[in-house]
Amino acid sequence: MAKRTEIRFSGAGGQGLITAGIILAEAASIIEGKHAVQSQSYGPEARGGASKSEVIISDGPIDYPKATTVDACLAMTQESADKYANGIKKGGVLLLDSDFVKREPQGDFKTYKFPIIRTAKEDIGREIVGNVVALGAMVALTDVVSREAGEKAVLARVPEAFIELNKKAYNLGYDKVKELLK
Amino acid sequence: MAKKVALLQGNEVCAHAAVYAGAQFFGGYPITPSTEVAEVLSVELPKVGGKFIQMEDEIAAMASVIGASLTGAKSITATSGPGVSLKQELIGYACIAEIPCVIVNVMRGGPSTGMPTGPGQSDVQQARWGTHGDHAAIALAPSSCQEIFSETVRAFNLAEKYRMPVQVLYDEIVGHMRERIEFPEPGELEVIDRAKPTVAPEQYKPYDTSFGDVPPLAAFGSEYRFHVTGLNKAQDGFPTTKAELVDDEQRRQIRKVENETARADIEKNEEYLTEDAEIIVFAYGSIARSARYAVNELRKEGIKAGLFRPITLWPFPEKRVAALAKQAKAIVVAEMNLGQMVHEVERVSKGACTIAGVFRVDGEPINPGQIMDKVKEVR
């Protein structure tokens, strides 16, 4: 059987987590030539509410397009952590924004955390790239695509003027997690 | 040259496929979870000289599609179940007046407003019967982004070939998920245009059955002048109440889809490990993907399960399902409604095997585990 990896990005609607999922799926399917399916669920609100985006990546064709047992989950808010961390498989990983998730979900998985949004704001100067910091962090945490493929996919999506900003955000998230993993 | 590839949402793919098929007109009214079809076509149609109109409501949108198609332009609308409810009167008009058009229904729950952002498959009988009167129906149910491309093109082909409305039915999951798709090259997929009259304008009759069950359709507004009505009519298009003419028309309009040759042309199924299967899972759209996952898992446990996936939902694949019912111990129908296609499976299997259902309507997909449990229960 082909190896199937399930990654979930969750947070508040409007934080760009669906975009983060799409970029990861592009890195896997367009750049690395693997199979990938990205899906999402969201409420009727344009902003706020708990939002999740799931990416399934596999060496072979993907049948069931939603997560069954999540290998890696990102939760940017308390609400999303409460709602979406439950599906993580035994031995899986959870990444939290430590400023916003105070009650950590408990389970048979490893939890990593750092202030993701604050990092974007203070180290990059733009809170809006929080999702790209988170994407870099999730790539580092899972190695599901290469660092380069992830970066290439991010840069393929942003206008010229924002390339440096996003490159910095992606690599900062990546390095933060590689540091945590040491 | 390498083919153009992209990671696209099902709805975006549908819009690109419409352009590939030669669509020249979209008339619609935005509704979740179908809106991206309209969004993309509003950008793409003008590039190919087509027209995009957002109408004042769903009913007017359907009327605009019928009108545009009559003039010769391949036409499409996209909506969800509540929108199809409103379009039903005009779907009947397109059936009886025999006007080709494509209606995309990205299914959410229901009835009424239901849960707009959640998936459902509860419009499958609406696609068959959703307008009054006897009429034929064609509905296609793709289950992947690549298949949305090919089935949308096929929907246009069938609409043009059989002069009737064709529905493309897929659920919110397939509509909103993103997969890598390869764009077919021009000419790679067959594109069919409606038969045009070969007679002189003064000899033209819009329902002239000497040309067969699907008479050629002239472009309204051209030198071919004809009458279009929702009334029963004679071959010249003018209303009639003559019993034999009404009977002929009614029967022909069903026969053009239900005859053996047409069925063989329209029906399309996928079968996976059904050859030696004792339990067949019948599933379509996104749920067929759960079913395939379940079948693979069940096979690992030594259970002889197989998948039957109708890609053409209507006309219903009667012969094949009847044959499978004779071969199998049980058929498990999995659908995101409270039991709709299961009635068709029961009808055609005539008690030859056990029929069981896995139904779900809470806005969550049926997962492989639910299907596996049911298979084990009936085995």
Coordinates of C-alpha atoms in Angstrom, one line a residue, chain A residues 10 73-78 80-82 85 88 93-105 109 111-117 138 141 180:
Chain A
S10 CA -6.9 24.5 11.9
C73 CA -2.2 18.8 13.2
L74 CA -1.8 22.6 13.6
A75 CA -4.1 24.5 15.9
M76 CA -3.8 28.3 16.0
T77 CA -6.7 29.0 18.4
Q78 CA -8.2 27.4 21.5
S80 CA -9.7 24.8 16.9
A81 CA -7.5 22.9 19.3
D82 CA -10.5 21.7 21.3
A85 CA -6.9 17.9 17.8
I88 CA -4.5 12.8 15.8
V93 CA 2.3 15.4 16.3
L94 CA 0.4 18.6 17.3
L95 CA 1.7 22.1 16.8
L96 CA 0.2 24.9 18.8
D97 CA 0.3 28.7 18.8
S98 CA 1.3 29.0 22.5
D99 CA -0.1 32.5 22.9
F100 CA -3.6 31.4 22.0
V101 CA -3.9 27.8 23.1
K102 CA -3.7 27.7 26.9
R103 CA -5.5 24.5 27.6
E104 CA -3.4 21.9 25.7
P105 CA -5.3 19.0 24.2
F109 CA 0.8 12.4 20.6
T111 CA 2.9 18.5 21.3
Y112 CA 5.2 21.3 20.0
K113 CA 4.5 25.0 20.5
F114 CA 5.7 28.4 19.9
P115 CA 4.0 31.8 19.5
I116 CA 3.3 31.6 15.8
I117 CA 1.4 34.8 15.2
M138 CA 4.5 22.1 9.6
L141 CA 7.6 18.9 11.6
L180 CA 12.4 22.5 18.8

